[in-house]
Tab-separated table of C-alpha atoms in Angstrom:
chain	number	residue	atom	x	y	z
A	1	UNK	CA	-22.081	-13.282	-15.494
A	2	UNK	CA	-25.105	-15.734	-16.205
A	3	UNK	CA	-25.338	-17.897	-13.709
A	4	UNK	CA	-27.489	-21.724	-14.161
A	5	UNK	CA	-28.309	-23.502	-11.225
A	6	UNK	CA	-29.272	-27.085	-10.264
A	7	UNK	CA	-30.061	-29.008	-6.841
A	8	UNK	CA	-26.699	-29.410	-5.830
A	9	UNK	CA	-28.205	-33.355	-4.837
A	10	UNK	CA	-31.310	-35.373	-4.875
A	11	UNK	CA	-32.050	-38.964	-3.552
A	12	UNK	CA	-34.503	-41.441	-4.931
A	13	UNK	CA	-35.641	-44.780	-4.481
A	14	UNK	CA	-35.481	-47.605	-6.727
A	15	UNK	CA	-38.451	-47.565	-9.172
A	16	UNK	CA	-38.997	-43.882	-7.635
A	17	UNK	CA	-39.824	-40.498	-9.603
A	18	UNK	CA	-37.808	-37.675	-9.373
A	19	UNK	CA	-37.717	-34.139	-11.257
A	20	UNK	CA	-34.078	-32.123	-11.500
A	21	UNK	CA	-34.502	-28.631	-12.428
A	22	UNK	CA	-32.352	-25.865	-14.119
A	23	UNK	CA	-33.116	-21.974	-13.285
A	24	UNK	CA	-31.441	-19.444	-15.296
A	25	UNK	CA	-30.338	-16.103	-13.220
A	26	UNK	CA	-31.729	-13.922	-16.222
A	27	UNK	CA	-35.143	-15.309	-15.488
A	28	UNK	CA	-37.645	-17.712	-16.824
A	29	UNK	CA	-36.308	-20.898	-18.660
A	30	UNK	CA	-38.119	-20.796	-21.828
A	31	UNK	CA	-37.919	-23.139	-25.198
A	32	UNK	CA	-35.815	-20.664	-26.505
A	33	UNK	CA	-32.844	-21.128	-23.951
A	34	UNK	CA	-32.616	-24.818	-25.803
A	35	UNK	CA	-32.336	-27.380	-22.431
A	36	UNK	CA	-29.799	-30.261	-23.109
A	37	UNK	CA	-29.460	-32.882	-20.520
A	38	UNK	CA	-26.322	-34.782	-19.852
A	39	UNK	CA	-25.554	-37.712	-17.407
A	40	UNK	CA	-22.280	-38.302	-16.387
A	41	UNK	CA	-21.002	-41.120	-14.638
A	42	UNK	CA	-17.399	-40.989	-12.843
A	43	UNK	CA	-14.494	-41.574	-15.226
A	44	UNK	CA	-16.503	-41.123	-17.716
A	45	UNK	CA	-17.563	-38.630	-20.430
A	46	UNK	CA	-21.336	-36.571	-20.471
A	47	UNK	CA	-23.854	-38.760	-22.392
A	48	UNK	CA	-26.639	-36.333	-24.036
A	49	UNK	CA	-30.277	-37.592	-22.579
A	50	UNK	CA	-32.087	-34.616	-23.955
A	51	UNK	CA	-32.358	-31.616	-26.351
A	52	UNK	CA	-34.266	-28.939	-27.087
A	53	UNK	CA	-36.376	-29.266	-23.980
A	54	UNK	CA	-37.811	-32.625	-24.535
A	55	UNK	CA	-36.594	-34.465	-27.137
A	56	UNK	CA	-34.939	-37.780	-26.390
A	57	UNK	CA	-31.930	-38.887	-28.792
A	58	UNK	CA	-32.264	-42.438	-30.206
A	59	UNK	CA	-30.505	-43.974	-26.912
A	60	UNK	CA	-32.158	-42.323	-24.309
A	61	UNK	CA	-34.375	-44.237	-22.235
A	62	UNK	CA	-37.961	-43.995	-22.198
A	63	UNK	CA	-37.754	-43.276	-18.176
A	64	UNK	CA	-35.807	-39.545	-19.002
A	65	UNK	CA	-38.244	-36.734	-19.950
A	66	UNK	CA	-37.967	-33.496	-19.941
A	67	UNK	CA	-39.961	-30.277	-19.988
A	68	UNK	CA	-40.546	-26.621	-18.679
A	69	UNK	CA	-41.684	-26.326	-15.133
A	70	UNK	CA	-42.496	-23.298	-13.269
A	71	UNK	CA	-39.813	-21.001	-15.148
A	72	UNK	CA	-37.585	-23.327	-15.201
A	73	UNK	CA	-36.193	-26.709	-17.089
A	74	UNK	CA	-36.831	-29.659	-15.592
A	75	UNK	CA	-35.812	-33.826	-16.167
A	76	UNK	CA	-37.715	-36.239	-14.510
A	77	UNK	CA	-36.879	-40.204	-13.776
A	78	UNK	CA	-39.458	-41.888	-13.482
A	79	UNK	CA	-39.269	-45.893	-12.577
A	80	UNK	CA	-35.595	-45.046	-10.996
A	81	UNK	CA	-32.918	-47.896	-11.369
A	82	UNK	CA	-30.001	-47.903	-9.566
A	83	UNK	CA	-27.621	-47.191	-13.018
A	84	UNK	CA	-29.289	-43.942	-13.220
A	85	UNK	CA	-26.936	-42.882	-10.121
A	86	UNK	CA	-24.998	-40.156	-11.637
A	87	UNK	CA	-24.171	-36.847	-12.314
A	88	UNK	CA	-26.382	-34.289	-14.303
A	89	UNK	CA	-25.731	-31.136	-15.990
A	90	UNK	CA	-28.476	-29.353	-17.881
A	91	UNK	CA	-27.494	-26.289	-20.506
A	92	UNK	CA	-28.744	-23.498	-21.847
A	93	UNK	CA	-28.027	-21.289	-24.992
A	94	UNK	CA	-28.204	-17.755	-24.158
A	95	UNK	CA	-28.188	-16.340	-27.958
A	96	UNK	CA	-27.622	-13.015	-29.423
A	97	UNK	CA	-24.877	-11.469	-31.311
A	98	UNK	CA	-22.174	-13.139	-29.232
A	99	UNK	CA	-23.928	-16.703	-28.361
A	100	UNK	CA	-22.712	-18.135	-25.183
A	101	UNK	CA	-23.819	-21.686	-23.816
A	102	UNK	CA	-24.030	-22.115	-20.050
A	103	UNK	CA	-24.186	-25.488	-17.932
A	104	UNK	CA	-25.346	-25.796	-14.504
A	105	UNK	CA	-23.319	-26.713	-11.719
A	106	UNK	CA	-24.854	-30.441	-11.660
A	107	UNK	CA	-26.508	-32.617	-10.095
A	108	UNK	CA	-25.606	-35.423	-7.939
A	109	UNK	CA	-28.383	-38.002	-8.007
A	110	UNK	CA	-27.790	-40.879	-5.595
A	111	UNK	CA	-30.345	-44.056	-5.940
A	112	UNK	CA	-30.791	-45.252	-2.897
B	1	UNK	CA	-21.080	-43.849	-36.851
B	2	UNK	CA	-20.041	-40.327	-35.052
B	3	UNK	CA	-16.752	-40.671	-33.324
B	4	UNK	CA	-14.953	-37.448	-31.913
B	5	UNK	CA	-11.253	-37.812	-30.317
B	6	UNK	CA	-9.408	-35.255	-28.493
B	7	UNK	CA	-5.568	-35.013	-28.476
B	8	UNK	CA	-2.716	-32.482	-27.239
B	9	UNK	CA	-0.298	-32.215	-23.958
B	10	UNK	CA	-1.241	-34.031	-21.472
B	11	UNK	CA	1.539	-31.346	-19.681
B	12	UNK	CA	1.759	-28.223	-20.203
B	13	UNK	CA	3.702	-25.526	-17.978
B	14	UNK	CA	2.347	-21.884	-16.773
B	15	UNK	CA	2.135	-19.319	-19.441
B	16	UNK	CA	2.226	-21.680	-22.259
B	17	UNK	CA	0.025	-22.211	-25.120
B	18	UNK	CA	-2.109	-25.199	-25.098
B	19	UNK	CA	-3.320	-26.589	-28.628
B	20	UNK	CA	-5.623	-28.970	-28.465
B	21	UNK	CA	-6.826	-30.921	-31.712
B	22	UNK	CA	-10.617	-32.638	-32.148
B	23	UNK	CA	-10.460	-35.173	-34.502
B	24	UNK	CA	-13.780	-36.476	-35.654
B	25	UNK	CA	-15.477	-38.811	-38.617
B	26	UNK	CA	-19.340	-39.535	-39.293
B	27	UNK	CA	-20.075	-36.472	-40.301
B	28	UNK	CA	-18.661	-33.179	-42.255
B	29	UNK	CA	-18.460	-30.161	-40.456
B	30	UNK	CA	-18.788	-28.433	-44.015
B	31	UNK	CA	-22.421	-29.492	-43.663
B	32	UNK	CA	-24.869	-26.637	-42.731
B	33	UNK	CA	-25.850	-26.776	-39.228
B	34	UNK	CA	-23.071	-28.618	-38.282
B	35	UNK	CA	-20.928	-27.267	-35.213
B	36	UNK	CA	-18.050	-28.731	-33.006
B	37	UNK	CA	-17.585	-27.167	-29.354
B	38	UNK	CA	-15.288	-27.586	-26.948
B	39	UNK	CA	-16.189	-27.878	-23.011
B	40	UNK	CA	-13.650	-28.172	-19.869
B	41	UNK	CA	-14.116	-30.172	-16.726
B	42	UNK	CA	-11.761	-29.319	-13.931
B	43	UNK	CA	-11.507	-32.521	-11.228
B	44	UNK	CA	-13.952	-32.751	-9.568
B	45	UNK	CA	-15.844	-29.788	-10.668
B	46	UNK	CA	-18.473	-28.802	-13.148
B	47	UNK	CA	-18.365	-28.783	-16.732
B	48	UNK	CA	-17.739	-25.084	-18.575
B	49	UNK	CA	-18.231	-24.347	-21.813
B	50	UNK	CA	-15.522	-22.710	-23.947
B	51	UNK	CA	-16.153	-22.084	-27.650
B	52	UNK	CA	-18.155	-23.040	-30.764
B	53	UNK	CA	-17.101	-23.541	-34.507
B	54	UNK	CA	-19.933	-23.512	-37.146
B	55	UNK	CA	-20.289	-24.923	-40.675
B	56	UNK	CA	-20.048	-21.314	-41.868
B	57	UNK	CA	-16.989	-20.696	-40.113
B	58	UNK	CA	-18.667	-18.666	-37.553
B	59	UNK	CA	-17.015	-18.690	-33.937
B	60	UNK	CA	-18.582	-18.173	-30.361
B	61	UNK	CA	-16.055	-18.091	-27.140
B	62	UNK	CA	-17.063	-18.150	-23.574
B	63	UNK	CA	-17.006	-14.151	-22.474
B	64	UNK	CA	-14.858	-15.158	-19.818
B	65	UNK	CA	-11.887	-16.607	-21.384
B	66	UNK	CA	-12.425	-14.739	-25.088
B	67	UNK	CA	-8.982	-12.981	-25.051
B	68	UNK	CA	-7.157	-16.737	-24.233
B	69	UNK	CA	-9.269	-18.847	-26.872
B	70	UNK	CA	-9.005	-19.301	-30.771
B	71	UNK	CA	-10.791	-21.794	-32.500
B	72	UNK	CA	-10.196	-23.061	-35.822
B	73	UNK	CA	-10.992	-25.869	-38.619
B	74	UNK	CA	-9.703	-27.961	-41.223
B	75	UNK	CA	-12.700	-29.126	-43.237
B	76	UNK	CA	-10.877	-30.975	-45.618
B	77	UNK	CA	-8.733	-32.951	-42.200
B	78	UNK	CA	-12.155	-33.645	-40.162
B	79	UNK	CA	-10.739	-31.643	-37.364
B	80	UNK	CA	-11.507	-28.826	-35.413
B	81	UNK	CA	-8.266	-26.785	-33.277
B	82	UNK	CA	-8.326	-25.332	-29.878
B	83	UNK	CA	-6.168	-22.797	-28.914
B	84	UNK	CA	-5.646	-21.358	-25.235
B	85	UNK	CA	-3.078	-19.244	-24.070
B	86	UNK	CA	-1.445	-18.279	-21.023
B	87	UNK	CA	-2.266	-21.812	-19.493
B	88	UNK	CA	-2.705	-21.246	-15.662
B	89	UNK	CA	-2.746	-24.010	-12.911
B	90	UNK	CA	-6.073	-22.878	-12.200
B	91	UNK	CA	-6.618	-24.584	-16.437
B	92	UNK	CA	-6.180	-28.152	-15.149
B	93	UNK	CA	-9.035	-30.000	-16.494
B	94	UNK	CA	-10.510	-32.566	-18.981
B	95	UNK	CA	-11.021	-31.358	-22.153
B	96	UNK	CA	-13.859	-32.574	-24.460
B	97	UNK	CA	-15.204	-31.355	-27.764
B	98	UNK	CA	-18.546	-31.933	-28.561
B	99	UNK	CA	-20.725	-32.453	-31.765
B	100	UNK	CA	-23.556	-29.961	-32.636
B	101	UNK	CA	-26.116	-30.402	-34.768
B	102	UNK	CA	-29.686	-28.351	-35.976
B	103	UNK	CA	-30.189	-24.911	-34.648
B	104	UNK	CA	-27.552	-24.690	-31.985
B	105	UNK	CA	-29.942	-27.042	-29.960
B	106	UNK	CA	-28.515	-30.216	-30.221
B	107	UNK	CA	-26.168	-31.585	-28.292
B	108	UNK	CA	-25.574	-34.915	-28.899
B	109	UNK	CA	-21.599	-36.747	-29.170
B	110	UNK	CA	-18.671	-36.651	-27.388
B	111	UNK	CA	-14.578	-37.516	-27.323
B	112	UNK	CA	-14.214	-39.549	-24.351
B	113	UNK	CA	-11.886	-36.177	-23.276
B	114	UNK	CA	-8.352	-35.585	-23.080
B	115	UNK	CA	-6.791	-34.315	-19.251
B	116	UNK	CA	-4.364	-31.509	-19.196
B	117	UNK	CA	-2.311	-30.326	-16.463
B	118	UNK	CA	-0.481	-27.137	-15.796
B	119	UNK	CA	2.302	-27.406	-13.304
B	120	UNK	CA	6.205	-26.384	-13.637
């Protein structure tokens, strides 16, 4: 059973930086594993932030990047505002002959 | 504009079959490298992937619930079918399906979800 992990929570300041990060138990993140990015605030549905490792969609803000770090995925905030407090879930496409998809457990970011 | 809606039971009782229905417009899942998925959040909880339709009518279930899932489209309705069987209390969750576009890579809209419970 694959198994994707996050920071289970992080806390930033207003106008902060802060990296999130999504390991993969079969080892290194790489492009191939496909990182989306999701935000998801309560009551609502996941909003996609980024694909692909570090491509932003049209509505993503400039402050969400995202990239490979240390064998891993990574999204970092950077000039925090206090909207941003959310949940995020990163996933990764594990392909083959039987392609399976794979979200982390989240991430509760608190702005603070 | 991409809209996707999700619809079905908002009740369903143990060992049942849930069907759920994604109804969608904005795009044409008959396109190639088109995809609709489906994804589960239980309250409170993470979200879990569950399976994946393709413009080629190629399907992809999560290992762990493969012998309780069928997926299933009607190209010509602009909808996409979820079957699970056996429902279990343990199934209670939103359910949201999910536009894919590219090379499986791209995530991008979502149904605002649909909540199902399983109780008697």
């Amino acid at each position: 059973q694959t198994v994707v992990t996050q920071e289970p929570s992080l806390t930033v300041s207003p106008g902060g930086t802060v990296t999130l990060t999504c390991a993969s138990s079969t080892g290194a993140v790489t492009s191939g594993y496909y990182p989306n990015w999701f935000q998801q605030k309560p009551g609502q549905a996941p909003r996609a932030l980024i694909y692909s490792t570090s491509n932003k969609h049209s509505w993503t803000p400039a402050r969400f990047s995202g990239s490979l770090l240390g064998g891993k995925a990574a999204l970092t905030l950077s000039g925090v505002q206090p909207e941003d407090e959310a949940e995020y879930y990163c996933l990764l496409y594990y392909g083959g002959a039987q392609p399976q998809w794979v979200f982390g457990g989240g991430t509760k970011l608190t702005v603070l | 504009q991409v809209t996707l809606r999700e619809s079905g039971p908002a009740l369903v009782k143990p060992t049942q079959t849930l069907t759920l229905t994604c109804t969608f417009s904005g795009f044409s899942l008959s396109t190639s490298g088109m995809c609709v998925s489906w994804i589960r959040q239980p309250p409170g909880k993470a979200l879990e992937w569950l399976a994946l339709i393709d413009w080629d009518d190629d399907k992809y279930y999560s290992t762990s619930l493969k012998t309780r899932l069928t997926i299933s489209k009607d190209t010509s309705k602009n909808q996409v079918v979820l079957t699970m069987t056996n429902m279990d209390p343990v199934d209670t969750a939103t359910y949201y399906c999910a536009r894919i576009y590219g090379d499986y890579d791209l995530f991008d809209y979502w149904g605002q979800g649909t909540l199902v419970t399983v109780s008697s």
